[in-house]
CSV table of C-alpha atoms in Angstrom, one decimal:
chain,number,residue,atom,x,y,z
G,1,MET,CA,-141.6,-184.4,21.9
G,2,LYS,CA,-141.0,-183.2,18.4
G,3,LYS,CA,-138.9,-185.2,16.0
G,4,ILE,CA,-136.9,-183.3,13.3
G,5,LEU,CA,-135.2,-184.6,10.2
G,6,LEU,CA,-132.4,-182.4,8.9
G,7,THR,CA,-130.7,-182.4,5.5
G,8,GLY,CA,-127.5,-180.5,5.1
G,9,SER,CA,-126.5,-181.3,8.6
G,10,ASN,CA,-122.8,-180.7,7.8
G,11,SER,CA,-123.5,-177.1,6.7
G,12,TYR,CA,-122.7,-174.3,9.0
G,13,ILE,CA,-126.3,-173.6,9.8
G,14,GLY,CA,-127.1,-177.3,10.2
G,15,LYS,CA,-124.2,-177.9,12.6
G,16,SER,CA,-124.8,-174.7,14.5
G,17,PHE,CA,-128.5,-175.5,14.9
G,18,VAL,CA,-127.8,-179.0,16.3
G,19,LYS,CA,-125.2,-177.6,18.7
G,20,TRP,CA,-127.6,-174.8,19.8
G,21,LEU,CA,-130.3,-177.3,20.5
G,22,GLU,CA,-128.0,-179.5,22.5
G,23,SER,CA,-127.0,-176.5,24.7
G,24,ASN,CA,-130.5,-175.1,25.2
G,25,HIS,CA,-133.1,-177.9,25.0
G,26,SER,CA,-133.4,-181.4,26.4
G,27,SER,CA,-133.7,-184.3,24.0
G,28,SER,CA,-137.0,-185.1,25.7
G,29,VAL,CA,-138.4,-181.9,24.1
G,30,ILE,CA,-136.9,-182.1,20.6
G,31,THR,CA,-134.7,-184.6,18.8
G,32,VAL,CA,-132.9,-184.1,15.5
G,33,GLU,CA,-131.7,-186.8,13.0
G,34,SER,CA,-129.7,-186.1,9.9
G,35,LEU,CA,-130.4,-187.3,6.4
G,36,SER,CA,-127.8,-187.6,3.7
G,37,VAL,CA,-129.1,-186.8,0.2
G,38,ARG,CA,-125.9,-187.3,-1.7
G,39,ASN,CA,-127.3,-190.5,-3.3
G,40,ASN,CA,-130.7,-192.0,-3.8
G,41,GLU,CA,-130.7,-194.0,-0.6
G,42,TRP,CA,-132.8,-191.4,1.1
G,43,LEU,CA,-135.8,-192.5,-1.1
G,44,GLU,CA,-136.0,-195.7,1.0
G,45,LYS,CA,-136.2,-193.9,4.3
G,46,LYS,CA,-139.7,-193.5,5.9
G,47,PHE,CA,-140.5,-190.0,6.9
G,48,ILE,CA,-143.7,-190.7,8.7
G,49,LYS,CA,-142.2,-190.6,12.3
G,50,TYR,CA,-141.0,-187.0,11.8
G,51,ASP,CA,-143.0,-183.8,12.7
G,52,THR,CA,-140.8,-181.5,10.6
G,53,ILE,CA,-138.2,-181.7,7.9
G,54,VAL,CA,-135.7,-178.9,7.7
G,55,HIS,CA,-134.0,-178.8,4.2
G,56,LEU,CA,-130.6,-177.1,4.2
G,57,ALA,CA,-128.8,-179.1,1.6
G,58,ALA,CA,-127.9,-177.0,-1.4
G,59,ILE,CA,-125.4,-175.9,-4.0
G,60,VAL,CA,-124.5,-172.3,-3.0
G,61,HIS,CA,-121.9,-170.1,-4.8
G,62,ASN,CA,-119.7,-172.9,-6.2
G,63,PRO,CA,-117.6,-171.8,-9.2
G,64,THR,CA,-117.0,-175.4,-10.2
G,65,ALA,CA,-120.7,-176.4,-10.2
G,66,SER,CA,-122.5,-176.6,-13.6
G,67,LYS,CA,-125.7,-174.8,-14.3
G,68,GLU,CA,-127.5,-178.1,-14.4
G,69,LEU,CA,-126.3,-179.1,-11.0
G,70,TYR,CA,-127.8,-175.9,-9.4
G,71,TYR,CA,-131.2,-176.9,-10.6
G,72,GLN,CA,-130.9,-180.6,-10.0
G,73,VAL,CA,-130.0,-180.0,-6.3
G,74,ASN,CA,-131.5,-176.7,-5.3
G,75,ARG,CA,-134.8,-177.2,-7.1
G,76,ASP,CA,-135.5,-180.8,-8.2
G,77,LEU,CA,-134.0,-182.5,-5.1
G,78,ALA,CA,-135.7,-180.1,-2.7
G,79,PHE,CA,-139.1,-180.6,-4.4
G,80,GLN,CA,-138.7,-184.4,-4.4
G,81,ILE,CA,-137.9,-184.4,-0.6
G,82,ALA,CA,-140.8,-182.1,0.1
G,83,LYS,CA,-143.2,-184.2,-2.0
G,84,LYS,CA,-142.1,-187.4,-0.2
G,85,ALA,CA,-142.5,-185.6,3.1
G,86,LYS,CA,-146.1,-184.7,2.3
G,87,ASN,CA,-146.9,-188.2,1.0
G,88,ASP,CA,-145.4,-189.8,4.1
G,89,GLY,CA,-147.5,-187.6,6.5
G,90,VAL,CA,-144.9,-185.1,7.7
G,91,LYS,CA,-146.8,-182.0,9.0
G,92,GLN,CA,-144.2,-179.3,8.3
G,93,PHE,CA,-141.5,-178.7,5.7
G,94,ILE,CA,-139.0,-175.8,6.2
G,95,PHE,CA,-137.0,-174.8,3.1
G,96,PHE,CA,-134.0,-172.6,3.4
G,97,SER,CA,-133.9,-170.2,0.5
G,98,THR,CA,-131.9,-167.0,0.0
G,99,LEU,CA,-132.2,-163.2,-0.4
G,100,SER,CA,-130.7,-163.8,-3.9
G,101,VAL,CA,-134.3,-164.5,-5.1
G,102,TYR,CA,-134.7,-160.7,-5.1
G,103,GLY,CA,-131.6,-160.2,-7.3
G,104,LEU,CA,-130.4,-157.1,-5.4
G,105,SER,CA,-126.8,-156.3,-4.4
G,106,GLN,CA,-127.8,-153.0,-3.0
G,107,GLY,CA,-131.0,-151.3,-1.9
G,108,ILE,CA,-134.0,-151.9,0.4
G,109,ILE,CA,-136.1,-155.0,0.3
G,110,ASN,CA,-139.8,-154.5,1.3
G,111,LYS,CA,-143.1,-156.2,0.8
G,112,ASN,CA,-143.4,-154.8,-2.7
G,113,THR,CA,-139.9,-155.8,-3.9
G,114,PRO,CA,-140.2,-158.0,-6.9
G,115,LEU,CA,-138.6,-161.5,-7.1
G,116,ASN,CA,-136.0,-161.1,-9.8
G,117,PRO,CA,-133.0,-163.4,-9.3
G,118,LYS,CA,-129.9,-162.7,-11.4
G,119,ASN,CA,-127.9,-165.9,-11.1
G,120,ASP,CA,-128.6,-169.7,-11.2
G,121,TYR,CA,-128.3,-169.9,-7.4
G,122,GLY,CA,-131.1,-167.4,-6.9
G,123,LYS,CA,-133.2,-168.7,-9.8
G,124,SER,CA,-133.0,-172.4,-8.7
G,125,LYS,CA,-134.0,-171.4,-5.2
G,126,LEU,CA,-136.9,-169.3,-6.3
G,127,GLN,CA,-138.2,-172.1,-8.6
G,128,ALA,CA,-137.9,-174.5,-5.7
G,129,GLU,CA,-139.9,-172.1,-3.5
G,130,GLU,CA,-142.7,-172.0,-6.0
G,131,GLU,CA,-142.9,-175.8,-6.5
G,132,ILE,CA,-142.7,-176.5,-2.8
G,133,LEU,CA,-145.3,-173.9,-1.9
G,134,ALA,CA,-147.7,-175.5,-4.4
G,135,LEU,CA,-147.7,-178.6,-2.2
G,136,GLU,CA,-149.1,-176.8,0.8
G,137,ASP,CA,-152.5,-177.6,2.2
G,138,ASP,CA,-154.3,-177.9,5.5
G,139,THR,CA,-152.3,-180.9,6.6
G,140,PHE,CA,-148.9,-179.9,5.1
G,141,LYS,CA,-147.4,-176.6,6.3
G,142,VAL,CA,-144.6,-175.0,4.2
G,143,VAL,CA,-142.1,-172.5,5.6
G,144,ILE,CA,-139.7,-170.6,3.4
G,145,VAL,CA,-136.7,-168.9,5.2
G,146,ARG,CA,-134.7,-166.3,3.2
G,147,PRO,CA,-131.9,-165.3,5.6
G,148,PRO,CA,-129.5,-162.4,4.9
G,149,ILE,CA,-125.8,-162.8,5.7
G,150,VAL,CA,-125.4,-165.5,8.4
G,151,TYR,CA,-122.4,-165.0,10.7
G,152,GLY,CA,-120.9,-166.4,13.8
G,153,PRO,CA,-117.7,-168.1,15.1
G,154,GLY,CA,-116.6,-170.6,12.5
G,155,SER,CA,-118.8,-169.2,9.8
G,156,PRO,CA,-117.5,-169.5,6.2
G,157,GLY,CA,-117.4,-166.8,3.6
G,158,ASN,CA,-116.4,-163.1,3.4
G,159,PHE,CA,-117.4,-162.1,7.0
G,160,ARG,CA,-114.8,-164.3,8.5
G,161,LYS,CA,-112.2,-163.0,6.0
G,162,MET,CA,-113.1,-159.5,6.9
G,163,LEU,CA,-112.5,-160.1,10.6
G,164,MET,CA,-109.1,-161.7,9.8
G,165,PHE,CA,-108.4,-158.5,7.9
G,166,PHE,CA,-109.4,-156.4,10.9
G,167,GLU,CA,-107.2,-158.5,13.2
G,168,TYR,CA,-104.1,-157.0,11.6
G,169,LEU,CA,-105.4,-153.7,10.3
G,170,PRO,CA,-105.6,-150.9,12.9
G,171,VAL,CA,-107.0,-148.3,10.5
G,172,PHE,CA,-110.2,-148.3,8.5
G,173,LEU,CA,-112.3,-146.0,6.4
G,174,ASP,CA,-115.2,-144.3,8.2
G,175,ILE,CA,-117.8,-144.8,5.6
G,176,PRO,CA,-121.5,-145.3,6.7
G,177,ASN,CA,-123.5,-148.2,5.4
G,178,LYS,CA,-126.2,-150.6,6.5
G,179,ARG,CA,-126.5,-154.3,6.0
G,180,SER,CA,-129.2,-156.8,7.1
G,181,MET,CA,-127.4,-159.7,8.9
G,182,ILE,CA,-128.3,-162.4,11.4
G,183,TYR,CA,-126.1,-164.0,14.1
G,184,ILE,CA,-126.2,-167.8,14.0
G,185,ASP,CA,-127.6,-168.1,17.5
G,186,ASN,CA,-130.5,-165.8,16.6
G,187,LEU,CA,-131.2,-167.8,13.5
G,188,SER,CA,-131.0,-171.1,15.4
G,189,TYR,CA,-133.5,-169.8,18.0
G,190,PHE,CA,-135.8,-168.5,15.2
G,191,LEU,CA,-135.7,-171.9,13.5
G,192,TYR,CA,-136.6,-173.5,16.8
G,193,LEU,CA,-139.6,-171.1,17.2
G,194,LEU,CA,-140.8,-172.0,13.7
G,195,ILE,CA,-140.8,-175.7,14.6
G,196,ASP,CA,-142.2,-175.3,18.1
G,197,ASN,CA,-145.1,-173.1,17.0
G,198,GLU,CA,-145.8,-175.2,13.8
G,199,GLU,CA,-145.6,-172.1,11.6
G,200,ARG,CA,-146.2,-171.7,7.9
G,201,GLY,CA,-145.3,-168.8,5.6
G,202,ILE,CA,-142.3,-166.9,4.2
G,203,TYR,CA,-139.8,-165.3,6.6
G,204,ILE,CA,-136.7,-163.1,6.5
G,205,PRO,CA,-135.2,-163.2,10.0
G,206,GLN,CA,-132.5,-160.7,10.8
G,207,ASN,CA,-130.8,-159.0,13.8
G,208,ALA,CA,-132.6,-156.4,15.8
G,209,GLU,CA,-130.3,-153.7,14.3
G,210,TYR,CA,-128.6,-153.2,10.9
G,211,SER,CA,-124.9,-153.7,10.7
G,212,SER,CA,-122.2,-151.3,9.5
G,213,THR,CA,-118.8,-152.4,8.3
G,214,TYR,CA,-117.2,-149.6,10.1
G,215,GLN,CA,-119.0,-150.4,13.4
G,216,ILE,CA,-118.0,-154.0,13.1
G,217,PHE,CA,-114.4,-152.8,12.8
G,218,LEU,CA,-114.6,-150.6,15.8
G,219,LYS,CA,-116.3,-153.3,18.0
G,220,TYR,CA,-113.9,-156.0,16.9
G,221,ARG,CA,-110.9,-153.9,17.8
G,222,GLU,CA,-112.4,-152.0,20.8
G,223,LYS,CA,-109.8,-153.3,23.2
G,224,ARG,CA,-106.9,-152.5,20.9
G,225,LYS,CA,-105.7,-149.4,19.1
G,226,CYS,CA,-107.6,-148.4,16.0
G,227,PHE,CA,-107.8,-145.4,13.9
G,228,SER,CA,-110.5,-144.0,11.6
G,229,LEU,CA,-109.9,-142.3,8.2
G,230,ARG,CA,-112.6,-139.9,7.2
G,231,ILE,CA,-112.8,-138.9,3.6
G,232,PRO,CA,-114.7,-136.2,1.8
G,233,HIS,CA,-118.4,-137.0,1.2
G,234,SER,CA,-117.8,-136.6,-2.6
G,235,PHE,CA,-115.5,-139.6,-2.6
G,236,VAL,CA,-117.9,-141.8,-0.5
G,237,ASP,CA,-120.3,-142.4,-3.4
G,238,ILE,CA,-117.4,-143.2,-5.8
G,239,ILE,CA,-116.0,-145.8,-3.4
G,240,LYS,CA,-119.4,-147.3,-2.7
G,241,LYS,CA,-120.2,-147.7,-6.4
G,242,SER,CA,-116.9,-149.4,-7.2
G,243,SER,CA,-116.9,-153.2,-7.5
G,244,ILE,CA,-114.8,-153.8,-4.4
G,245,GLY,CA,-116.3,-150.8,-2.5
G,246,SER,CA,-119.9,-152.0,-3.0
G,247,LYS,CA,-119.0,-155.4,-1.4
G,248,ILE,CA,-117.5,-153.7,1.6
G,249,PHE,CA,-119.6,-150.6,2.1
G,250,GLY,CA,-122.7,-151.4,0.1
G,251,ASP,CA,-126.2,-151.0,1.6
G,252,LEU,CA,-128.6,-153.9,1.4
G,253,VAL,CA,-131.3,-154.0,4.1
G,254,VAL,CA,-134.6,-155.7,4.6
G,255,ASN,CA,-137.4,-153.5,5.9
G,256,SER,CA,-138.2,-154.4,9.5
G,257,ASN,CA,-141.9,-154.8,8.6
G,258,VAL,CA,-141.0,-157.7,6.3
G,259,CYS,CA,-139.0,-159.4,9.1
G,260,HIS,CA,-141.7,-159.0,11.8
G,261,TYR,CA,-142.4,-162.1,13.9
G,262,LYS,CA,-144.8,-162.5,16.7
G,263,LEU,CA,-142.1,-163.6,19.2
G,264,PRO,CA,-138.7,-162.1,20.0
G,265,TYR,CA,-135.9,-164.2,18.7
G,266,GLN,CA,-132.9,-161.8,18.6
G,267,ILE,CA,-131.4,-163.2,21.8
G,268,VAL,CA,-127.9,-161.9,21.0
G,269,SER,CA,-127.2,-158.2,20.3
G,270,PHE,CA,-125.0,-156.9,17.6
G,271,ASN,CA,-122.3,-156.0,20.1
G,272,GLU,CA,-122.4,-159.3,21.8
G,273,SER,CA,-122.2,-161.2,18.5
G,274,ILE,CA,-119.0,-159.4,17.4
G,275,THR,CA,-117.5,-159.9,20.9
G,276,SER,CA,-118.1,-163.6,20.5
G,277,PHE,CA,-115.4,-163.8,17.8
G,278,ARG,CA,-112.8,-162.6,20.2
G,279,LYS,CA,-113.4,-165.7,22.4
G,280,VAL,CA,-112.4,-168.2,19.8
């Protein structure tokens, strides 16, 4: 039986992972405990009984957070927990980072894409990656996970807002685009595989297929009336380059070669994932 310690258990990914484990695996196979890191009491906790620590706690895009807080939490705290994990004899440390370490809002991410974060969130995460990876040795495995947009029922952020928009809007622009995304159950299963196979390395998990905003609209409203607006190709680039248009119709994908993993983990297809929102 593997014993897992999870920080950020109240996050969307944390809660979803625990729920997924409860539904798919017996507690005799894997158990998860949560760790609060809001104060320094975690320093007194002994990590030696855990096989893996999954670190999800972070300051994400918080407009009220100071620059210093991003680095204190995302870099310094993450490193302190990883260092204690190593000193206490934990075998594996999984750190959740972000695609923001690349600093791209549009384009294609491949093996040669430089790390060039543009904001304090991305910079603090990249610095944490570097410090934590420096701890790795034969007895302490480090995993860095850089997920793209994570979505699923109950997910926070713009994806949920977009679906609320689609709920009442029967017409949408037919503009092609591609986005790397990952459904929460696919990410949960991927995380389980990383733990079960005692992996190390840097990973960017994503769905088996890229997502299109227009296709999301069509799938979400497939049992209701919906209409498409086609516009001249000359206007497509103008819309996609605008500040709002780039967020809705921008292209940001991770090359499939970068995301390759030895075992299949995309247990939910794109169509099934969008359909799941209509059940809640």
